[in-house]
XYZ file of N, CA, C and O in Angstrom:
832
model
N 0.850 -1.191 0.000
C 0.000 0.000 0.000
C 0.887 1.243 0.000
O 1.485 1.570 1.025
N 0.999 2.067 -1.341
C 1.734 3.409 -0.866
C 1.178 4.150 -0.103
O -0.047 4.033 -0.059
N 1.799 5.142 0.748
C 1.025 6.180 1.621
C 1.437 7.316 1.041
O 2.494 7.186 0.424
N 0.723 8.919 1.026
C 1.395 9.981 0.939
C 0.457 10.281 1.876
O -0.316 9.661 2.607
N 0.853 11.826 1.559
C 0.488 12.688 3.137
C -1.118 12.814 3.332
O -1.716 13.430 2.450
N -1.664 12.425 4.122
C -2.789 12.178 4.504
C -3.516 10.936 4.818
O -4.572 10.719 5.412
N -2.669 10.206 4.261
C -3.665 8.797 3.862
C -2.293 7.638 3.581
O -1.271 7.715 2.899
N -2.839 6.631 4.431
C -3.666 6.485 4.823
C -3.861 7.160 6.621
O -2.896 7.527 7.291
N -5.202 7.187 7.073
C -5.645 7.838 8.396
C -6.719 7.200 9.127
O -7.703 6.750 8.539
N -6.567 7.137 10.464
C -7.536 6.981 10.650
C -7.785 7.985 11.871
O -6.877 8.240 12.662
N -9.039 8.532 11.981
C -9.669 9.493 12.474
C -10.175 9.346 13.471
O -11.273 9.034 13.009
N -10.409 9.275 15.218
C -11.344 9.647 15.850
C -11.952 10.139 16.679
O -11.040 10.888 17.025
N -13.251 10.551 17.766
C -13.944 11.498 18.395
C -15.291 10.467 18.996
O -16.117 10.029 18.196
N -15.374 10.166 20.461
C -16.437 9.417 20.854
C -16.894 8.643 20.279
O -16.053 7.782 20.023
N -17.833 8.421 19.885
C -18.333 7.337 19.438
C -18.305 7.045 17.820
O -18.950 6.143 17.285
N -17.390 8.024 17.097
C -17.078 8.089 15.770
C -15.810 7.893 15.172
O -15.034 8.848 15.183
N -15.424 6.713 14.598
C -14.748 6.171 13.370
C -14.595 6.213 12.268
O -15.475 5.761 11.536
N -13.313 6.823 11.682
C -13.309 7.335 9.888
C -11.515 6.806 9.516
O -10.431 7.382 9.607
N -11.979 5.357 9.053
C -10.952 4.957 8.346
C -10.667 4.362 7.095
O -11.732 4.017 6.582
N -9.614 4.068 6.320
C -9.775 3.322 5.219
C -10.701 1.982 5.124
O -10.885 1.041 5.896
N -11.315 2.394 3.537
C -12.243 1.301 3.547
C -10.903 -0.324 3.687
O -9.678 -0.278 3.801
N -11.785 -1.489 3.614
C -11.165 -3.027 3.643
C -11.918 -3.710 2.783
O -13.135 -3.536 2.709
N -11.080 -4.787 1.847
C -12.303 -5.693 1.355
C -13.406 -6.501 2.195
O -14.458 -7.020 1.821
N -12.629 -6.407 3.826
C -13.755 -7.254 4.583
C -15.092 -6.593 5.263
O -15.866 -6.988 6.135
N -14.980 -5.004 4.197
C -16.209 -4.102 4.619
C -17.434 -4.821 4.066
O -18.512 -4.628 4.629
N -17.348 -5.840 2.742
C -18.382 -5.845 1.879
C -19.818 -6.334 2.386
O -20.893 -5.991 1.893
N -19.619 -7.255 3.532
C -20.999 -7.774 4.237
C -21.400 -6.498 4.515
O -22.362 -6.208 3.804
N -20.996 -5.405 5.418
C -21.840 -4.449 6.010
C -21.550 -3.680 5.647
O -21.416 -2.946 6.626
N -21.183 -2.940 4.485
C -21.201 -2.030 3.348
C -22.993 -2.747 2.569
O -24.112 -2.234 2.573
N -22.622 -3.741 2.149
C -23.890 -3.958 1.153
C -25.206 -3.918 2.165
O -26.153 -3.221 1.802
N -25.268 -4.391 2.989
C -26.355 -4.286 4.424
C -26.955 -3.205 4.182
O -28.134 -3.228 3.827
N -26.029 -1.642 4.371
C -26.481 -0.666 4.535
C -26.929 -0.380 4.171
O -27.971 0.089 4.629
N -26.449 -0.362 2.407
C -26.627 0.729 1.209
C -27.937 -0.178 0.703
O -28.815 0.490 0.157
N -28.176 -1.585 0.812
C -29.402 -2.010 0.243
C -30.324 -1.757 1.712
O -31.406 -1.721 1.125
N -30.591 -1.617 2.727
C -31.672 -1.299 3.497
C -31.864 0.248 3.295
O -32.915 0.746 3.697
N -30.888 1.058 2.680
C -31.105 2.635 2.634
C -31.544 2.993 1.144
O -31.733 4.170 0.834
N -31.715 1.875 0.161
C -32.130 2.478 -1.133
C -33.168 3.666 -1.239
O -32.909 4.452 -2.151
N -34.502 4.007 -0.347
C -34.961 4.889 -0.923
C -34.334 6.481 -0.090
O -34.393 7.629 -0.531
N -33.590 5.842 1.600
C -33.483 7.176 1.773
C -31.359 7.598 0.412
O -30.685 8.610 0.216
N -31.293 6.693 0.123
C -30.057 7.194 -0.761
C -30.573 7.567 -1.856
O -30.816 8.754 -2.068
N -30.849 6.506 -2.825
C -31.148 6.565 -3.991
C -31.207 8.254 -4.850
O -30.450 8.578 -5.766
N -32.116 8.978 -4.357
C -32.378 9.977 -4.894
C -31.116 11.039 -5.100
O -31.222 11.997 -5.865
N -29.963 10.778 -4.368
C -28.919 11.665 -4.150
C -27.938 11.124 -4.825
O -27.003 11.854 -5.154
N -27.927 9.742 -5.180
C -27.047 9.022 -6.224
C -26.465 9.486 -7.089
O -26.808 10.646 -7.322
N -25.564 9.029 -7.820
C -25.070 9.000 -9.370
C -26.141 8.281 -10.418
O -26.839 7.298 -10.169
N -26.076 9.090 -11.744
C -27.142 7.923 -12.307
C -26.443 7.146 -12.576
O -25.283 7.500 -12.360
N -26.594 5.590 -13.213
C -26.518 4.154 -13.496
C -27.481 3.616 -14.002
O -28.698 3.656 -13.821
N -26.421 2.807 -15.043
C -27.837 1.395 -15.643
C -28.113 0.275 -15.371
O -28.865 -0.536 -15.913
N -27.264 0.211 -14.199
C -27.457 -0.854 -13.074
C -28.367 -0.648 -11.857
O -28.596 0.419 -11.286
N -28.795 -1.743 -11.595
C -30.379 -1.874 -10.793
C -29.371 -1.495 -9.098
O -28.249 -1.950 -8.875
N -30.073 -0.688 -8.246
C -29.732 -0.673 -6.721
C -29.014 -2.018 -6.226
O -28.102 -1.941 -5.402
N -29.274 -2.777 -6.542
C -29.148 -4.325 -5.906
C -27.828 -4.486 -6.901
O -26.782 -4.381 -6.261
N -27.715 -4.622 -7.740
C -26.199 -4.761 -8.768
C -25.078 -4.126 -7.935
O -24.105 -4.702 -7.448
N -25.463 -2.592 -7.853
C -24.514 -1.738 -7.210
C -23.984 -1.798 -5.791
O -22.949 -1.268 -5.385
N -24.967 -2.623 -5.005
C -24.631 -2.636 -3.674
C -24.598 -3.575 -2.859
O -24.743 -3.626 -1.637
N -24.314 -4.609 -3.938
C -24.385 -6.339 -3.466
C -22.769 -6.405 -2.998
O -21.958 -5.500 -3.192
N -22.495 -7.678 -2.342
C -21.709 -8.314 -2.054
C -20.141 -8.449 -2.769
O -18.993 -8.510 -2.330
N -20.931 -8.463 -4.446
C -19.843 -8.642 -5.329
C -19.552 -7.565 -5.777
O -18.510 -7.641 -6.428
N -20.271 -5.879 -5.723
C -19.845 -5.189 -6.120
C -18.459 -4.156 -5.619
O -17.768 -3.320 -6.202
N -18.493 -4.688 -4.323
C -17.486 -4.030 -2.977
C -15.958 -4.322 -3.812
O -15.235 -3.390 -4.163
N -15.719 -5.346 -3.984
C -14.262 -4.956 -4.423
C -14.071 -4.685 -5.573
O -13.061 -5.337 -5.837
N -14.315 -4.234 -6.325
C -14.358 -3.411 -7.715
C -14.372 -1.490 -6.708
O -13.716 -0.458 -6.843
N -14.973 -1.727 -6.217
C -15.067 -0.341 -5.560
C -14.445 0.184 -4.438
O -14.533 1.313 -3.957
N -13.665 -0.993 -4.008
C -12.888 -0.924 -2.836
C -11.394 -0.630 -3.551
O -10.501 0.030 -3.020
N -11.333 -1.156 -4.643
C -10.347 -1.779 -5.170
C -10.250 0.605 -6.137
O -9.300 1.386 -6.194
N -10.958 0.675 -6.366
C -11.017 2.036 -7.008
C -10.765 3.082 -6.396
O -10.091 4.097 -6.572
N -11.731 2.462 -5.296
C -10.924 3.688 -4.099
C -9.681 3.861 -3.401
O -9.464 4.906 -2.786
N -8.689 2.747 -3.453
C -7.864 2.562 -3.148
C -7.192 3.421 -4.124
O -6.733 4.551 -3.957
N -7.210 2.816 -4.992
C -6.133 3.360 -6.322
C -6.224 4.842 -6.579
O -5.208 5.394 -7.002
N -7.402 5.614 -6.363
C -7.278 7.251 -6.143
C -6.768 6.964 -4.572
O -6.123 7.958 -4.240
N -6.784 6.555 -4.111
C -6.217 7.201 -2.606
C -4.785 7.332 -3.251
O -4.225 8.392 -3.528
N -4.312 6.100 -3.433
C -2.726 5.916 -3.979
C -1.925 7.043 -4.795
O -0.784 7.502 -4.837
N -3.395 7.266 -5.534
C -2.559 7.840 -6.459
C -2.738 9.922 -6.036
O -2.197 10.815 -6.688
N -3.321 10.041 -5.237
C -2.671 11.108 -4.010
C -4.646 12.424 -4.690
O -4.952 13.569 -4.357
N -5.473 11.293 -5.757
C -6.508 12.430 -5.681
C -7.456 12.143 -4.687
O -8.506 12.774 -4.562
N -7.233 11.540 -4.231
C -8.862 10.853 -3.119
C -8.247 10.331 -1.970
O -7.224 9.650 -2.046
N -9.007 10.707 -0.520
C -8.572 10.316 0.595
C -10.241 9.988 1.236
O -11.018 10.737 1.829
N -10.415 8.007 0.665
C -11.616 8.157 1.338
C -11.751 7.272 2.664
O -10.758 6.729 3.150
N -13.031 7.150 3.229
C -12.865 7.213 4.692
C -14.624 6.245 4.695
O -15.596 6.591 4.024
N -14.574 5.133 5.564
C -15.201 4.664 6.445
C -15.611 5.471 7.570
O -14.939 5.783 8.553
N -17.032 5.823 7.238
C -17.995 6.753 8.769
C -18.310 5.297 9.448
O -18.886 4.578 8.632
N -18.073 4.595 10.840
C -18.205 4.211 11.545
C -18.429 4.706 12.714
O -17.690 5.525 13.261
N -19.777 4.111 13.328
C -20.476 4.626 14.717
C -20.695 3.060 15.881
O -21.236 1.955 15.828
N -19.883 3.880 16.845
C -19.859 2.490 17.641
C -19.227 1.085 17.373
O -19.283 -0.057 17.829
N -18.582 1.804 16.366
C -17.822 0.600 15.425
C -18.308 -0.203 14.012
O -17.570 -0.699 13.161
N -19.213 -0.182 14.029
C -20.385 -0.469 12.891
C -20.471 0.608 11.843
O -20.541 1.807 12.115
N -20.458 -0.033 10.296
C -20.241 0.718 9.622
C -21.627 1.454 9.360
O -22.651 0.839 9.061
N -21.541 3.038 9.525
C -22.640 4.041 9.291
C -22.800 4.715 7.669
O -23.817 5.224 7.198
N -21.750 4.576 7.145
C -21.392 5.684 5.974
C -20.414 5.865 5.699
O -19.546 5.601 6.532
N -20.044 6.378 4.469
C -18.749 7.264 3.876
C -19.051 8.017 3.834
O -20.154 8.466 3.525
N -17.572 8.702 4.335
C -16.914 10.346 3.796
C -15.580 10.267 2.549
O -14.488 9.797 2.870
N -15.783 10.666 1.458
C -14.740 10.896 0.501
C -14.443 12.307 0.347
O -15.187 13.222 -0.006
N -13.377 12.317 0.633
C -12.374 13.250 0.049
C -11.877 13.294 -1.378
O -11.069 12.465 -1.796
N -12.323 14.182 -2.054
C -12.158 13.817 -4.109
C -11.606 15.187 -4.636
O -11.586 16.303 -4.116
N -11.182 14.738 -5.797
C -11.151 15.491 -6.781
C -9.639 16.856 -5.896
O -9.626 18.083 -5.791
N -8.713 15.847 -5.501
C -7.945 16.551 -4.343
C -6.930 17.204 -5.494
O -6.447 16.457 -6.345
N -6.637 18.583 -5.485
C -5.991 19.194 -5.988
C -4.780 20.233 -5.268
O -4.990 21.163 -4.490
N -3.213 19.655 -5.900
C -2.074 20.958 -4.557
C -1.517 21.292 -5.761
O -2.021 20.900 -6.813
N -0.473 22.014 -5.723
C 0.165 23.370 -6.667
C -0.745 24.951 -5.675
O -1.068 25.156 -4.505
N -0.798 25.385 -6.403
C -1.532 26.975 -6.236
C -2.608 26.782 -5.950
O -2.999 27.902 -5.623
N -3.801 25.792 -5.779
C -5.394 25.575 -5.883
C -5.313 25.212 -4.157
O -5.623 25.916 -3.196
N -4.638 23.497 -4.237
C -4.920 22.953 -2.765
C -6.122 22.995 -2.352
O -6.508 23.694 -1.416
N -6.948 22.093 -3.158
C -8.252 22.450 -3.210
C -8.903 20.637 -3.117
O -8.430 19.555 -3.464
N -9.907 20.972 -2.608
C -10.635 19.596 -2.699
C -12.496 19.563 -2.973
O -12.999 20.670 -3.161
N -13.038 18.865 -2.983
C -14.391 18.369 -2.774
C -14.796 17.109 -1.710
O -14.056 16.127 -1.639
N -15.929 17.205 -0.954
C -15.990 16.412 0.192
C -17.348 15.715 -0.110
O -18.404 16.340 -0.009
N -17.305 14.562 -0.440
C -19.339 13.834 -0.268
C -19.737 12.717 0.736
O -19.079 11.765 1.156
N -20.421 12.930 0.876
C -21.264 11.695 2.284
C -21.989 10.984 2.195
O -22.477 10.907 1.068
N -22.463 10.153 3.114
C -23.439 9.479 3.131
C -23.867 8.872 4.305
O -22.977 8.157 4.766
N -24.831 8.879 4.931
C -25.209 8.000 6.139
C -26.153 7.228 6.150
O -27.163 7.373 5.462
N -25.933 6.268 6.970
C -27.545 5.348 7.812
C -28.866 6.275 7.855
O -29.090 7.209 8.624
N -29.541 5.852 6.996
C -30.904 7.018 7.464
C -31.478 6.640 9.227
O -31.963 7.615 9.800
N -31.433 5.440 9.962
C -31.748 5.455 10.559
C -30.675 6.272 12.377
O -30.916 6.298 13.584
N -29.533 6.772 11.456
C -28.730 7.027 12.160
C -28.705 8.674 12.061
O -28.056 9.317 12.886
N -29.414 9.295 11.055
C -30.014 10.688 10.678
C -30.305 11.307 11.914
O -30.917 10.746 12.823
N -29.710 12.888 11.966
C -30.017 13.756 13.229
C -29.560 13.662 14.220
O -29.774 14.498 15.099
N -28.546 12.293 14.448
C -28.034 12.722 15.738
C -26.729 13.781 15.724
O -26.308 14.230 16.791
N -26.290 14.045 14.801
C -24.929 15.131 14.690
C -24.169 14.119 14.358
O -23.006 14.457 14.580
N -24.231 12.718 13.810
C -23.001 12.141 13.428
C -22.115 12.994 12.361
O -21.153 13.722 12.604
N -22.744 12.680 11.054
C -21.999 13.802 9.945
C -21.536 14.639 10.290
O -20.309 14.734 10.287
N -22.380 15.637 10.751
C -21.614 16.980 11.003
C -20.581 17.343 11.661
O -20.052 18.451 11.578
N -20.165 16.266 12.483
C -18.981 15.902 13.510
C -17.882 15.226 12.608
O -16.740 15.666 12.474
N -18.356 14.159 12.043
C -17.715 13.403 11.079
C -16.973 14.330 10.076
O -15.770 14.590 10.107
N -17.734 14.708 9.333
C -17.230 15.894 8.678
C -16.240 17.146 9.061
O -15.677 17.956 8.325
N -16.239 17.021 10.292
C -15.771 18.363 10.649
C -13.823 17.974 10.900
O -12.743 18.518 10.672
N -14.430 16.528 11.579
C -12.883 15.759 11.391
C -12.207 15.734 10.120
O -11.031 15.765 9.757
N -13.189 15.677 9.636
C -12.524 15.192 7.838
C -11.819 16.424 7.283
O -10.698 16.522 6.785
N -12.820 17.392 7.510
C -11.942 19.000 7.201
C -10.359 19.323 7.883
O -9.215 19.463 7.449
N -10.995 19.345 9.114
C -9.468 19.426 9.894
C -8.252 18.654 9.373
O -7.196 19.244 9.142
N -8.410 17.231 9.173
C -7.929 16.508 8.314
C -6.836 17.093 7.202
O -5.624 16.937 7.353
N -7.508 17.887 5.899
C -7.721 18.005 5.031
C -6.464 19.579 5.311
O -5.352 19.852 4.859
N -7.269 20.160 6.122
C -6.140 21.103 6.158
C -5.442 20.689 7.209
O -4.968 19.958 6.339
N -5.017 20.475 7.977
C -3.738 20.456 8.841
C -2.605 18.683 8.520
O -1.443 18.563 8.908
N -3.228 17.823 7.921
C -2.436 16.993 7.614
C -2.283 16.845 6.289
O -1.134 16.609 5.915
N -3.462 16.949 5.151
C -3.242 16.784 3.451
C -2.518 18.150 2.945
O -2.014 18.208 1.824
N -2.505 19.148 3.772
C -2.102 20.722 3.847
C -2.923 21.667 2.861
O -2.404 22.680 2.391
N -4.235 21.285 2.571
C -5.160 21.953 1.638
C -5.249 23.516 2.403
O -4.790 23.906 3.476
N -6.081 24.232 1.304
C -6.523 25.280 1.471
C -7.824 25.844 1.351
O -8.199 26.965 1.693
N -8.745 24.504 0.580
C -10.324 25.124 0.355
C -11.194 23.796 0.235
O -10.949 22.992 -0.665
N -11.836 23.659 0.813
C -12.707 22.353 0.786
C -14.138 23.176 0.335
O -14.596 24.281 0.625
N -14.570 22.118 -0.474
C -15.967 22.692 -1.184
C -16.977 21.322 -1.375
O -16.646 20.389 -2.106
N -18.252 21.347 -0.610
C -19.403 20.378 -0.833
C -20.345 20.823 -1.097
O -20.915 21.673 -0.413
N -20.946 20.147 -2.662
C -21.747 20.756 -3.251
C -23.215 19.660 -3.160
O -23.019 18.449 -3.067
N -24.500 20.156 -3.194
C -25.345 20.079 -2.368
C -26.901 20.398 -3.232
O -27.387 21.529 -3.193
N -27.518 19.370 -3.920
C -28.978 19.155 -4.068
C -30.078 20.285 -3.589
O -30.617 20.066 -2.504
N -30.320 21.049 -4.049
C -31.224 22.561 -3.266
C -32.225 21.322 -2.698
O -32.649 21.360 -1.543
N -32.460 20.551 -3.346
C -33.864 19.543 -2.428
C -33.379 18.850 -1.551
O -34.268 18.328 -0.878
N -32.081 18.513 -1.136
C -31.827 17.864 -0.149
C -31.412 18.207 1.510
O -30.286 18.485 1.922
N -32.652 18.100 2.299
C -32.894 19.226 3.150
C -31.571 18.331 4.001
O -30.399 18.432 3.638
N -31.784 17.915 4.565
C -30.742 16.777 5.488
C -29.410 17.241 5.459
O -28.757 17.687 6.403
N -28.911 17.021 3.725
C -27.560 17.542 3.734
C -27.295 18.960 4.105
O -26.316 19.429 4.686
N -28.392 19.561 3.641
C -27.904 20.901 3.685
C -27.812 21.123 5.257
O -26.651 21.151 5.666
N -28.632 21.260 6.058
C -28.572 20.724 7.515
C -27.348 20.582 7.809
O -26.865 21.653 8.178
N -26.484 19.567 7.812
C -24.943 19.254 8.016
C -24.118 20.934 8.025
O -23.665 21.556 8.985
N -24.171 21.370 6.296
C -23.589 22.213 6.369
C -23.561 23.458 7.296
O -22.593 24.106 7.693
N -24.587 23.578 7.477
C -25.479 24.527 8.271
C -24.859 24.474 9.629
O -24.546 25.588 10.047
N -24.639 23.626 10.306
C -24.449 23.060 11.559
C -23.074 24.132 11.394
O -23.140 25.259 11.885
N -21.962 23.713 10.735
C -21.009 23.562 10.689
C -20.801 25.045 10.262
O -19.733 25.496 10.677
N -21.494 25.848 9.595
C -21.566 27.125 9.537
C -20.406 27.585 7.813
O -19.762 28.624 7.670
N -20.498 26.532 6.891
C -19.878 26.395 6.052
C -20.611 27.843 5.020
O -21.815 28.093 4.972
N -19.445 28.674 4.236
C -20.270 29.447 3.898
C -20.685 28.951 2.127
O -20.026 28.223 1.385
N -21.968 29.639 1.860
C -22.865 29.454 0.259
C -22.003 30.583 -0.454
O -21.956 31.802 -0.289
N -21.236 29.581 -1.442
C -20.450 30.011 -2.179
C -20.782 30.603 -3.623
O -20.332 31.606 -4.175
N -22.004 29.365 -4.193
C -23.053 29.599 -5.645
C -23.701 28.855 -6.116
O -24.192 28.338 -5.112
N -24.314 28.124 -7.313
C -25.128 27.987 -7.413
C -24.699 27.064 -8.691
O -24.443 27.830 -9.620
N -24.574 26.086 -8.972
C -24.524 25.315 -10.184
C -25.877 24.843 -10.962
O -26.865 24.421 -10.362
N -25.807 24.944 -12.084
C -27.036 24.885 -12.854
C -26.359 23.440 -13.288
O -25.175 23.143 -13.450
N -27.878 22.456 -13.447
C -27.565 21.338 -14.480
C -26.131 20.513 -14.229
O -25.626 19.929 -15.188
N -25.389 20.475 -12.712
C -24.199 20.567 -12.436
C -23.467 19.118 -12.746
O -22.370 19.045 -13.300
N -24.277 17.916 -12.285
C -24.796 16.620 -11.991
C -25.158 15.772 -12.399
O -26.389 15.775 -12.383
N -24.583 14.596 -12.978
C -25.664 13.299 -13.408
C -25.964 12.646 -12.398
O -25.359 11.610 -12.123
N -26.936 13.113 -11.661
C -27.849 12.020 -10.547
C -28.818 11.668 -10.979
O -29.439 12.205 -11.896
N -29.097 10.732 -10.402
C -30.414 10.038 -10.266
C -31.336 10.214 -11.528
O -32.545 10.446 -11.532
N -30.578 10.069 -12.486
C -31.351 10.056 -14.054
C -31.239 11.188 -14.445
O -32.032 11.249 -15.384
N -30.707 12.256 -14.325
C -30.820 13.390 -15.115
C -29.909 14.519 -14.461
O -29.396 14.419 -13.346
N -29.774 15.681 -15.374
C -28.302 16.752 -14.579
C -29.104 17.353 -13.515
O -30.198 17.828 -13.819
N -28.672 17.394 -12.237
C -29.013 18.313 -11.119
C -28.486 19.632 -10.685
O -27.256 19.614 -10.655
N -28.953 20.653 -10.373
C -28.412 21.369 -9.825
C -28.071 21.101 -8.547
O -28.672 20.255 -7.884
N -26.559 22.165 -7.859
C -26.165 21.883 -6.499
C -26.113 23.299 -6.257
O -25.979 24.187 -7.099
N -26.278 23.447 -4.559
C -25.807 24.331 -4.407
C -23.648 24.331 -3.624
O -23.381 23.518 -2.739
N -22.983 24.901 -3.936
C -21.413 25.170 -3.394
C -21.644 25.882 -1.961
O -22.439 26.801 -1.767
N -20.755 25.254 -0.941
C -20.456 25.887 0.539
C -19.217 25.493 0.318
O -19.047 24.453 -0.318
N -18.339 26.081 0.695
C -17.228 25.947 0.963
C -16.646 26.590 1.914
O -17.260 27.555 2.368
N -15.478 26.294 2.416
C -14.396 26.936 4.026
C -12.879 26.778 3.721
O -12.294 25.703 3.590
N -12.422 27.829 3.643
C -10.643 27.884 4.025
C -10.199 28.039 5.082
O -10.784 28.362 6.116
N -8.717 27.739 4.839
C -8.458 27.875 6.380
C -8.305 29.194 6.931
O -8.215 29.260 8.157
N -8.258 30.256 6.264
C -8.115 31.423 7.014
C -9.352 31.822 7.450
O -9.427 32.876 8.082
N -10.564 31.024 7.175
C -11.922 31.463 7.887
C -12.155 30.239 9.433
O -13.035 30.268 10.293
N -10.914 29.222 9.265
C -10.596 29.081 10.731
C -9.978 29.543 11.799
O -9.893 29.168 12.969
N -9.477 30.608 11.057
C -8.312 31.203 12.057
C -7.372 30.418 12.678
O -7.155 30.834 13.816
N -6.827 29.599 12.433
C -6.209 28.313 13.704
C -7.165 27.379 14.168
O -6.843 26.198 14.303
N -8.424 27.821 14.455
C -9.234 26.808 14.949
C -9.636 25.420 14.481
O -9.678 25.379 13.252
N -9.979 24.146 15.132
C -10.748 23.181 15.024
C -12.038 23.196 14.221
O -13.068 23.600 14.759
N -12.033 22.748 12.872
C -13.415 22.635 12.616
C -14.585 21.629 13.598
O -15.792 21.821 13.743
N -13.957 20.832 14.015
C -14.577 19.739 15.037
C -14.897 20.193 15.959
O -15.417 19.389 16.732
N -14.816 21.630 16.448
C -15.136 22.322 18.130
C -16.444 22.937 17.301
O -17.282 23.451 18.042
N -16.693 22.958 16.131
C -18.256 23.454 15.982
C -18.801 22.468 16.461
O -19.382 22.729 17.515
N -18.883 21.181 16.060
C -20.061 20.303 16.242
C -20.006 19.319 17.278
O -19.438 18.236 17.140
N -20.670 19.741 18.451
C -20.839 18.628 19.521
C -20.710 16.954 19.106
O -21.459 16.389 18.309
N -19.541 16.295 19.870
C -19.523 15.088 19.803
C -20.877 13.754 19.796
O -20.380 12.909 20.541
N -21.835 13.369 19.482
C -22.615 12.977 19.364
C -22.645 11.575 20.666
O -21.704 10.850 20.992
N -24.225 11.570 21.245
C -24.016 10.476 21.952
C -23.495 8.878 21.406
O -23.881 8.624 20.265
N -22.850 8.021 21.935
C -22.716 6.819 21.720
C -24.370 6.113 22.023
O -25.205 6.643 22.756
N -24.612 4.525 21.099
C -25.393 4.053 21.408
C -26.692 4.158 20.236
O -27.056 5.309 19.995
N -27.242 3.298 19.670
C -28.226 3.608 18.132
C -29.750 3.066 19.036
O -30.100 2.181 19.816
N -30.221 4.072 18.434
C -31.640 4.267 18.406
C -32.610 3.130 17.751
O -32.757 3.206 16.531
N -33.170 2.263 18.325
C -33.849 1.338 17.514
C -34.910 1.585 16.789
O -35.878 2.225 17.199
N -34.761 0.912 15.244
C -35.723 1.658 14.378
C -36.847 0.863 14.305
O -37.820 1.229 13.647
C-alpha cells in the first residue's frame, strides 16, 4: 500500500470512526446501502445498473479496489464513517488538488436510521481538519442538491459558507441536477478546530 500525506488515516472522536475502507467491509457495506435504497437513492449518481447490482456483495471490491487506487494515487482520501464501530457511511475526500489551488471536494453518506443525531456533522468536521492540517489543503468545497434538506442541515451546523449555485451541475439520479457550493478555508478558521463546531454525538443507536 503506498502512503502519501494524509492517507492512509484513521480518524477519531467518541463514538465516531473514519478509516480506510477493507475488502472485509463488503458484508456491512452492502447491508447498509441495500436497506437505505430509498433514503439514498435519490442523491445518487445515475446508473444502468439496478440498486441491488450496485450494492451487493460482489460489487465491494471493484469499488474498494477504485478507491484505493485514487487514494494511492494522491486524488482521493476516502474514509469509512463508523459509529460504535459499525459501519454508518462514507466520507470521501475527491477530486484533491495541490500546486496553487490545494483544493478539494468532500461527499457523504449515512444510515438514514442514524439521521439527526450530529453524526456527519462531527464526522465531517474531522474530515476538514484533516484536510487542512495533515493533506495541507486550502479550500474544501461540498456541493449540495437545493432539495436535499438533510444535507444541507450538516452544512449549516457547521456554519460552512454558500459560495453559488450550479445549474444542471450533476448526473444524478437520471438526469443533470443542480447543487448548491459551501465551501471553508483555512483562514476562515483562524487556527481553529473545525470539530469544536459540532458537539460530539451520543454513543449508542436508536432502535428503528
Amino acid at each position: 500500500m503506498t502512503a502519501h500525506r494524509g492517507w492512509p488515516a484513521r480518524l477519531s472522536s467518541g463514538p465516531i470512526t473514519l478509516r480506510p475502507p477493507r475488502l472485509l467491509d463488503a458484508k456491512a457495506w452492502s447491508e447498509v446501502r441495500l436497506r437505505n435504497e430509498r433514503w439514498l437513492a435519490p442523491w445518487e449518481p445515475t446508473s444502468s445498473n439496478s440498486w441491488q447490482e450496485r450494492n451487493s456483495t460482489g460489487a465491494w471490491p471493484q469499488l474498494n479496489g477504485a478507491l484505493k487506487r485514487a487514494a494511492r494515487n494522491g486524488t482521493m482520501v476516502p474514509f469509512m464513517l463508523l459509529f460504535d464501530d459499525e459501519i454508518a457511511g462514507q466520507i470521501n475526500v475527491s477530486n484533491i488538488v495541490h500546486g496553487v489551488q490545494r483544493s478539494c471536494t468532500i461527499g457523504y453518506w449515512v444510515d438514514g436510521a442514524l439521521a439527526g443525531r450530529g453524526i456527519v456533522p462531527h464526522a465531517l468536521a474531522l474530515v476538514i481538519d484533516h484536510c487542512f492540517l495533515e493533506i495541507g489543503l486550502h479550500r474544501v468545497e461540498i456541493d449540495i442538491r437545493p432539495e436535499n434538506a438533510p444535507s444541507l442541515r450538516v452544512v449549516e451546523k457547521l456554519g460552512l459558507r454558500r459560495e453559488g449555485y450550479h445549474e444542471r451541475y450533476l448526473d444524478i439520479d437520471g438526469g443533470w441536477r443542480d447543487h448548491v457550493a459551501f465551501a471553508v478555508t483555512v483562514e476562515e478558521l483562524n487556527g481553529r478546530r473545525m470539530a469544536l463546531r459540532a458537539p460530539v454525538p451520543r454513543s449508542g443507536r436508536v432502535p428503528g
